[in-house]
XYZ file of C-alpha atoms in Angstrom:
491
model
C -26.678 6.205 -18.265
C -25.752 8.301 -14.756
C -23.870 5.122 -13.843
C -22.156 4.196 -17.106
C -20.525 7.962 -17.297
C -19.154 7.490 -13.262
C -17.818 4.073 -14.641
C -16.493 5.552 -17.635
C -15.156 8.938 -15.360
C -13.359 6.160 -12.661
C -12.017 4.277 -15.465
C -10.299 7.432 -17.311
C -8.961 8.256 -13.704
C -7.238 5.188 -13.226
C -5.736 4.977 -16.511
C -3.911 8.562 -15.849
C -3.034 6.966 -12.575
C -1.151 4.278 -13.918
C 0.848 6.227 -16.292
C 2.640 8.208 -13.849
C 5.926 7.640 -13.142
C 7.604 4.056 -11.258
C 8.816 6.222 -8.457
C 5.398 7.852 -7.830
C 3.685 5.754 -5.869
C 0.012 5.456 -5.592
C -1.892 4.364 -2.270
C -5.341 3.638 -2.523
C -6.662 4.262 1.253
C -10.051 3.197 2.226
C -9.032 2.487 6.158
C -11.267 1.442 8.871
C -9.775 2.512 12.320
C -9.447 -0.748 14.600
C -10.082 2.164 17.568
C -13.362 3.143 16.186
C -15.439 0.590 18.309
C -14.449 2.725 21.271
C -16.545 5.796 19.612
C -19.154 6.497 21.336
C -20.734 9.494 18.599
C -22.149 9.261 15.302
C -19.603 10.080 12.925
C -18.538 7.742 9.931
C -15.899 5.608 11.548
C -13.581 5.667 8.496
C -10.624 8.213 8.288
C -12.846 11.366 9.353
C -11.272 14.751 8.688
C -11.413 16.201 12.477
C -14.309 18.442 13.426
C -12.803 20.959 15.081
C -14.852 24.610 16.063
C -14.212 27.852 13.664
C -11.791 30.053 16.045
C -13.346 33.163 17.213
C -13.566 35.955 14.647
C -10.511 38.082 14.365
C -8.597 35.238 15.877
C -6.622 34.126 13.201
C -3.886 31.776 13.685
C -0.605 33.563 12.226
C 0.814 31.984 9.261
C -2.475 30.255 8.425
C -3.973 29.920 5.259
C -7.020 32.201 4.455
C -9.954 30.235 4.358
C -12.508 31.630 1.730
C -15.642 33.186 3.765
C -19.285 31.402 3.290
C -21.435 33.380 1.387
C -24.855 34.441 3.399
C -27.852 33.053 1.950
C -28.925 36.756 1.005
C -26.255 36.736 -1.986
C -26.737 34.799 -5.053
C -24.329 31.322 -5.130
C -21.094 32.191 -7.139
C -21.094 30.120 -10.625
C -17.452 29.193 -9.610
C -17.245 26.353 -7.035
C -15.554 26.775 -3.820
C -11.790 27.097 -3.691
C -12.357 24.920 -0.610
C -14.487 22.628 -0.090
C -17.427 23.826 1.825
C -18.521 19.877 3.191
C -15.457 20.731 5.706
C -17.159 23.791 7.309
C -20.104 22.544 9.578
C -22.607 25.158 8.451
C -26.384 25.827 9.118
C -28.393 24.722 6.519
C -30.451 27.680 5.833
C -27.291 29.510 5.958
C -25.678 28.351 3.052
C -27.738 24.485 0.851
C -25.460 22.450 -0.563
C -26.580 21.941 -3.775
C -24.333 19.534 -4.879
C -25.111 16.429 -2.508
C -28.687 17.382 -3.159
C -28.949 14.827 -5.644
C -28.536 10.919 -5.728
C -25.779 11.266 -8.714
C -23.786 13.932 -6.213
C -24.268 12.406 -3.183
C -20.673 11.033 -3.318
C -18.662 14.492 -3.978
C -14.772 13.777 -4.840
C -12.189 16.836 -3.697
C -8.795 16.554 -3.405
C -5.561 19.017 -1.090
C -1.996 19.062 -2.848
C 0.375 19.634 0.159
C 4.264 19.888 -0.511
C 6.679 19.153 1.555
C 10.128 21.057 1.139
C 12.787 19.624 3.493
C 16.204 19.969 3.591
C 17.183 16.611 1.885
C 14.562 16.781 -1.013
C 10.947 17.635 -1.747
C 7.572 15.895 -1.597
C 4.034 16.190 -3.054
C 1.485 14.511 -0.986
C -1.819 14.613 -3.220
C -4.752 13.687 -0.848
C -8.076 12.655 -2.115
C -11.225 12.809 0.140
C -14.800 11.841 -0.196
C -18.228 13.454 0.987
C -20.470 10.607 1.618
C -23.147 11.867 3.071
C -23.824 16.296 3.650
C -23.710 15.658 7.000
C -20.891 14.013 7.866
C -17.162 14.901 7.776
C -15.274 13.730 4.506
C -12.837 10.187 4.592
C -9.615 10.252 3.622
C -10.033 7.789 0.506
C -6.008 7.369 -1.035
C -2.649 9.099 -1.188
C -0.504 10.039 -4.000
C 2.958 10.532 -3.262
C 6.265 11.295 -5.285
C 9.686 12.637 -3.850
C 12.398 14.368 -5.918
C 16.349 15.140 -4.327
C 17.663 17.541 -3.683
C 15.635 19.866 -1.349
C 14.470 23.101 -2.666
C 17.626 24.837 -0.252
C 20.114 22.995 -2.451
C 18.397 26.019 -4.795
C 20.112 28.891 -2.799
C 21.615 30.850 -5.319
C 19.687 29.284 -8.146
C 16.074 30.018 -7.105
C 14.635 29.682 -10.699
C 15.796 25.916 -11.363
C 14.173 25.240 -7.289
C 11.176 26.451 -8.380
C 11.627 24.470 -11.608
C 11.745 20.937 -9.547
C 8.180 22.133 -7.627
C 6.995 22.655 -11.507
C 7.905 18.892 -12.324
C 5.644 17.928 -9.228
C 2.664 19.841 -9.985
C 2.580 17.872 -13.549
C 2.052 14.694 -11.071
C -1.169 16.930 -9.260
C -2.478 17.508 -12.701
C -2.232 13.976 -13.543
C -3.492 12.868 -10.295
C -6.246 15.294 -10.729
C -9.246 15.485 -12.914
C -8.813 18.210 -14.525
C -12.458 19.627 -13.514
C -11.474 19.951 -9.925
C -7.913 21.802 -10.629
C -9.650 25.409 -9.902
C -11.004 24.526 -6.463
C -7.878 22.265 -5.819
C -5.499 24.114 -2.816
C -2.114 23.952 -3.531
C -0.219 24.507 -0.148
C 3.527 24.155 0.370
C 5.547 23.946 3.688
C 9.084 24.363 4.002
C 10.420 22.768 7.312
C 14.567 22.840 8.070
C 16.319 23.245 4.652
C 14.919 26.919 4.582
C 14.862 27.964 7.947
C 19.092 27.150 8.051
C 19.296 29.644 5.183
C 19.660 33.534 5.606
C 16.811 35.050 5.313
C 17.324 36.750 1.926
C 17.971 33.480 0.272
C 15.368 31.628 1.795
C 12.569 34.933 0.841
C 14.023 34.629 -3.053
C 12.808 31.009 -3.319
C 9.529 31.066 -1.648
C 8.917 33.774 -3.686
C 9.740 31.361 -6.674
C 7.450 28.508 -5.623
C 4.712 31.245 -5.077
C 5.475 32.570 -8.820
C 5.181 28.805 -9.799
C 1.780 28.179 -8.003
C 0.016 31.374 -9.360
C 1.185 30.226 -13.729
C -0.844 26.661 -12.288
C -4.414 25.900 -12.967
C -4.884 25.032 -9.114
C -6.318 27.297 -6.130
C -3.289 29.230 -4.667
C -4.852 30.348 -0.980
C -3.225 33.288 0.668
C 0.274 32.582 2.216
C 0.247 29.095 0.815
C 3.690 29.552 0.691
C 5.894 29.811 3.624
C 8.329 28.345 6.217
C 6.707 25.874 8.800
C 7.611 26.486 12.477
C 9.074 23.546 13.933
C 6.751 23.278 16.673
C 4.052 22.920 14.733
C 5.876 20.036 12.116
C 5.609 17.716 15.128
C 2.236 18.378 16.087
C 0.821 17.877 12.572
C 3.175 14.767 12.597
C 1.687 13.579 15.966
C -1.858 14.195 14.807
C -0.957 12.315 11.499
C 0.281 8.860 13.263
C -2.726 9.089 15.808
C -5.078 9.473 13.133
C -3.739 6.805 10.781
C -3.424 4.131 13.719
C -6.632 5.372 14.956
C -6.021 6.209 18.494
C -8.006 9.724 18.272
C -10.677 7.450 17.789
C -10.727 5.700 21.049
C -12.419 7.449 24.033
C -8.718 6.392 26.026
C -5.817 8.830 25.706
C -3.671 5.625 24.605
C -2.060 7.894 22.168
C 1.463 7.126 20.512
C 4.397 9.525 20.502
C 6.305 10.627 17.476
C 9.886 10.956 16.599
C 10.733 12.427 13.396
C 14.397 12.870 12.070
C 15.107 14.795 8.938
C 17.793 15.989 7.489
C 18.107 19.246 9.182
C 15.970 19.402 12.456
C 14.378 16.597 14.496
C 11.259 16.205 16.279
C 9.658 14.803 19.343
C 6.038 14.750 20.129
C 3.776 12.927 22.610
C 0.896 13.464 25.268
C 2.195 13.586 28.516
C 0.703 11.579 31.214
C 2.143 13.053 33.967
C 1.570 16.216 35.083
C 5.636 16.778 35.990
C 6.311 16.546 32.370
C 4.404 19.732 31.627
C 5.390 21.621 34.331
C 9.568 20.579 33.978
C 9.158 21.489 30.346
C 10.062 24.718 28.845
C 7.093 26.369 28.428
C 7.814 26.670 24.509
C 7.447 22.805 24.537
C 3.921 22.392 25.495
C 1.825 22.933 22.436
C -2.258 23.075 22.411
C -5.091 22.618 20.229
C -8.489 21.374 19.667
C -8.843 17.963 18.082
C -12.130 16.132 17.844
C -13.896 18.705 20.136
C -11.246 17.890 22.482
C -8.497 20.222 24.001
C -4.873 18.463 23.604
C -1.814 19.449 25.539
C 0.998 17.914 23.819
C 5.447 18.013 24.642
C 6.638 18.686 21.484
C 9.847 20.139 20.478
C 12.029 20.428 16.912
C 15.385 20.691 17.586
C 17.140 22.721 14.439
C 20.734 21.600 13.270
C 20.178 17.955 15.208
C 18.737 16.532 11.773
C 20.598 13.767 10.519
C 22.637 15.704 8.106
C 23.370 18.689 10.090
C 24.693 16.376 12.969
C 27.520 14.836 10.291
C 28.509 18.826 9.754
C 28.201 19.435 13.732
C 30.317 16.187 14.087
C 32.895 17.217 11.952
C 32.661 20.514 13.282
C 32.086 21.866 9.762
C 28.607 23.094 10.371
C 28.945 26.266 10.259
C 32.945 27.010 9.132
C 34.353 29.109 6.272
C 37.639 28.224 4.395
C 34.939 25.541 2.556
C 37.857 25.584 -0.177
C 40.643 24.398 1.310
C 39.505 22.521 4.870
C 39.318 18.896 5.359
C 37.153 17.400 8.093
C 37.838 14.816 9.677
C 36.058 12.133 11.749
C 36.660 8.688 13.488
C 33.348 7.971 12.656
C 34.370 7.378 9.195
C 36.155 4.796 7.298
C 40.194 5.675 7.819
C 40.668 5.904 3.863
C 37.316 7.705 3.061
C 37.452 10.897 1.476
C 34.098 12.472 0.430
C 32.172 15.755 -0.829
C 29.515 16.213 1.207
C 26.668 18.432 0.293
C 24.128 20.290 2.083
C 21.981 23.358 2.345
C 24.145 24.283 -0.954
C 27.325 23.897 0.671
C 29.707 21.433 -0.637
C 32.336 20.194 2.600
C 35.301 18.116 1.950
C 35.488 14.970 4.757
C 37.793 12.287 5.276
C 38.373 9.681 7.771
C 41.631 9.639 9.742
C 44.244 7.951 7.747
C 46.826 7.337 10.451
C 44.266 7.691 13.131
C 41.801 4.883 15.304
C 38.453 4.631 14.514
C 35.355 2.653 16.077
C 32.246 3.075 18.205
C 33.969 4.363 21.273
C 35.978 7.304 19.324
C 33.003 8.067 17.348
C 30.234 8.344 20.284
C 32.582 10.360 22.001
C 32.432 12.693 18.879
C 28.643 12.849 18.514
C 28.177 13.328 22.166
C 29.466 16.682 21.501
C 26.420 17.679 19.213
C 23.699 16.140 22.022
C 25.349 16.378 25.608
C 23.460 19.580 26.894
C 21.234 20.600 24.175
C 18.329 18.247 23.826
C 15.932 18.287 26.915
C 15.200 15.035 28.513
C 10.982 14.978 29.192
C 9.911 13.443 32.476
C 8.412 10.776 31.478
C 10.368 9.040 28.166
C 11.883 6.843 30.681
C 8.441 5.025 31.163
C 6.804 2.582 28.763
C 5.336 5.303 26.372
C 5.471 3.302 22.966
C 7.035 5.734 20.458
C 6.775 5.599 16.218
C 9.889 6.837 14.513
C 10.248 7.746 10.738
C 12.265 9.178 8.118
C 16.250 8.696 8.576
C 15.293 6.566 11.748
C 13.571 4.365 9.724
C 16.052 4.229 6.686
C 18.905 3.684 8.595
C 17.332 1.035 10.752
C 16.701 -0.398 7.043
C 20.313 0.058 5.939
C 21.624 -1.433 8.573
C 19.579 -4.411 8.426
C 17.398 -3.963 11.567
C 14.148 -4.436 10.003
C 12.728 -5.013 6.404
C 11.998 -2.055 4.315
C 8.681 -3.449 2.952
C 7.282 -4.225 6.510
C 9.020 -1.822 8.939
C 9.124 -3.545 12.683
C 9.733 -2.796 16.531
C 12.677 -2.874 18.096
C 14.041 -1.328 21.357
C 16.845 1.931 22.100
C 19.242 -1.268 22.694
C 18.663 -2.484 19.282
C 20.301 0.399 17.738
C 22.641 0.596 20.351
C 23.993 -3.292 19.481
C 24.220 -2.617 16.034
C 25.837 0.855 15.667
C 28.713 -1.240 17.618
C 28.931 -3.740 14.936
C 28.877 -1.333 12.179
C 31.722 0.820 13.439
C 33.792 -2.076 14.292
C 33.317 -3.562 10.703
C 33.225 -0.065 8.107
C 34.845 -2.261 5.892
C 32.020 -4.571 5.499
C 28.981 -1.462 5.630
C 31.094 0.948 3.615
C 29.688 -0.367 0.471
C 26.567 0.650 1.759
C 27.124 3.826 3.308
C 30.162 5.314 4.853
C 28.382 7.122 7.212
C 26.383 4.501 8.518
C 28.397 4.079 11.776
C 28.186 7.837 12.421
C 24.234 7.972 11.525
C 24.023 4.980 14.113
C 25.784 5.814 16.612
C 24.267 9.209 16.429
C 20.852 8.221 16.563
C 21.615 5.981 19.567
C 23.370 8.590 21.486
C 20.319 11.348 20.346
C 17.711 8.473 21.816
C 19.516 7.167 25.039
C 21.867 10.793 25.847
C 19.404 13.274 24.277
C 15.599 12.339 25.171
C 16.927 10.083 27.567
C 14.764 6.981 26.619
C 15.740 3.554 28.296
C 17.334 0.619 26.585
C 13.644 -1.024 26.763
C 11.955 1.447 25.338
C 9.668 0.328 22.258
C 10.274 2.381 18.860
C 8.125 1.166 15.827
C 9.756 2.048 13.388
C 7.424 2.754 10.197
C 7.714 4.674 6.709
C 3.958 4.184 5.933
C 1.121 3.828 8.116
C -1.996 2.093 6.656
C -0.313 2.740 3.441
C -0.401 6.295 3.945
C 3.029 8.125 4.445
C 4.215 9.002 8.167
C 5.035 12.449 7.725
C 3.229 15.908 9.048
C 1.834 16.674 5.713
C -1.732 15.087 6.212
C -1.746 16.587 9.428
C -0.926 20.200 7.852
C -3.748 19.485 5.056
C -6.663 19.066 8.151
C -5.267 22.056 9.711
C -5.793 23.859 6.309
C -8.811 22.626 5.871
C -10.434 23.069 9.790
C -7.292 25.326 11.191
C -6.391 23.302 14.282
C -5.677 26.481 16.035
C -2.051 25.286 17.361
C -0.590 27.689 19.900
């Protein structure tokens, strides 16, 4: 009868799965790292949540979540289950019994994180779903459910009620997503990376308070300051630790680690471990970031770069980014198809662009345009001119797809050169690309000048380019659920 009800229970999940939405897409994710033979400890090889040491008491890493206290075994076990699940705190076990893996019918416990991610170009729900196999292991990452809506919550700026209104739509897909007896011990967590931080401070305050007004009417667990703006430091070491974790590289006993670059809308990232000691000490010391990972100590270059996102750099091309006389102005670019007139939006400002009617355009004008936004801002690491292998994601990907580098469905590598060669073609040929983006040759060429002039990476140099890894999105989200969950202790 025990296993007829779990049947019946799996059978009612999948059914609510199924009747969510065609643009919510559902990754089931039981994934064996092809690093774990390198392991040399005990741990379940799948996706393991990483064990990482409680920080000291009183050391609490600022902006953190709360994590709920464990009760001593001198108190009586609350009726009410943990907010958070207590399989991810490595406890004593006359401290606090776990009563629910006690059992043969519990032994494989089911909890689930909701992290959102609020970006400048649109907002995400990642819904994670994890499984405690056995009491003393960690908890695998089982599947992913993921659904985006446009725009971004900064969009919102002077309507804070309908931004909080699109995070209400999402939660319906957490509440489909999950059974309804876990919704009380369910965190609900949401990051806001660029979008907000390019706001004034008043506007930016009115809708987090929104979101946090929408997350405390839901039937989830709202932890303390689950609300909040994400430092950009921290979005690409949570991204980092997301791609080395899928691909399984923080598996292997090597430090054959992969670097990240992430490119949003507003801000872009670059992450990686450094293997040579002149990286660390030529950096700014704001771009070495630490933490403990696996019982290990990392020291990773990592840097977000605010306003060099993809659609901040078309405003700082322009030179609208920034400007007043919104109304009447008319920016112009060479970049842009000589007949093209446009309102662009962003951050809830609406620009008016054109091309240059009697003007030149092409790849030379234009990369002498974007230059402007890179040439003396972005720092060039040590060591990017070696054969580090890099993943990039978001607009790096999608324009690599628009453009016809690689295949959506399958992602691919390809070098700095690649993108190089075919910004070229797609400025000297709007006509032909216009119809699928007139910005394309100014999102080309600036990603080519932000790789080669910016980080200063070689023509060689290997980008894998990837929306999904092991069917799980490439983004810092998963990474900013484990640091919920086991606080990372980034400084």
């Amino acid at each position: 009868m025990h296993t007829m009800a779990l049947l019946l229970t799996l059978s009612a999940w999948l059914l609510g799965a199924s009747l969510v939405a065609e643009a919510t897409y559902y990754r089931h994710h039981r994934y064996v790292p092809y690093f774990h033979r390198y392991r040399d400890h005990s741990a379940n090889a799948e996706n393991l949540l990483p064990e990482v040491p409680d920080p000291a008491p009183g050391a609490t890493q600022p902006g953190a979540p709360t994590r709920p206290e464990i009760p001593e075994v001198i108190h009586p076990r609350p009726e009410v289950l943990d907010p958070v699940p207590e399989l991810f705190h490595t406890v004593p076990e006359v401290v606090h019994a776990i009563e629910e893996a006690s059992s043969a019918g519990d032994a494989n416990r089911v909890f689930y994180g909701v992290m959102f991610d609020a970006g400048s170009t649109g907002s995400r729900i990642h819904i994670y779903k994890f499984i405690q196999k056995d009491p003393v292991e960690l908890p695998v990452l089982d599947s992913e459910m993921f659904h985006a809506v446009k725009p971004g919550l900064s969009h919102y700026k002077d309507n804070p009620e309908k931004g909080g209104d699109t995070i209400r739509q999402l939660l319906k897909i957490a509440k489909k997503t999950v059974p309804e007896e876990d919704w009380g011990r369910t965190p609900v967590v949401l990051k806001a990376t660029a979008g907000l931080r390019l706001l004034p401070e008043d506007k930016a305050n009115a809708l987090l308070e929104e979101v946090r007004e929408v997350f405390d009417e839901s039937p989830f667990f709202v932890p303390n300051n689950s609300v909040s703006i994400m430092q950009g430091a921290k979005e690409g070491v949570l991204a980092w630790v997301t791609v080395n974790f899928l691909t399984g590289h923080l598996y292997s006993n090597t430090r054959k680690t992969v670097g990240i670059l992430d490119l949003g809308g507003g801000s872009t990232q670059i992450t990686f471990l450094p293997k040579s000691k002149k990286t660390v000490q030529s950096a700014p010391p704001t771009y070495i970031a630490q933490f403990n990972l696996f019982d290990h100590q990392y020291q990773l270059y990592t840097h977000s770069y605010l306003g060099n996102g993809l659609f901040a750099a078309r405003l700082a091309t322009l030179g609208a980014l920034g400007a007043d006389g919104l109304d009447w102005k008319v920016f112009t670019s060479s970049c842009l198809p000589k007949k093209f007139t446009d309102d662009l939006t962003f951050g809830g400002n609406t620009y008016k662009v054109s091309g240059i009617p009697d003007g030149y355009a092409g790849y030379k004008l234009c990369y002498y345009e974007v230059m402007k936004v890179i040439k003396g801002i972005v720092h060039q690491p040590y060591e990017v001119k070696g054969s580090s292998v890099f993943y990039a994601f978001s607009y790096y990907f999608d324009r690599a797809v628009d453009s016809g580098l690689i295949d959506g469905s399958r992602g691919g590598s390809v070098e700095v050169r690649d993108f190089k060669k075919r910004a070229k073609e797609v400025c000297n040929k709007m006509t032909k690309y216009r119809a699928i983006s007139p910005y394309l040759c100014m999102d080309m060429t600036y990603i080519t000048c932000l790789l080669k002039e910016g980080f200063g990476f070689k023509d060689d140099t290997v980008l894998q380019l990837s929306k999904k890894v092991n069917n799980v999105e490439t983004s810092w989200a998963l990474g900013a659920t484990f640091d919920y969950f086991r606080n990372l202790n980034i400084h």
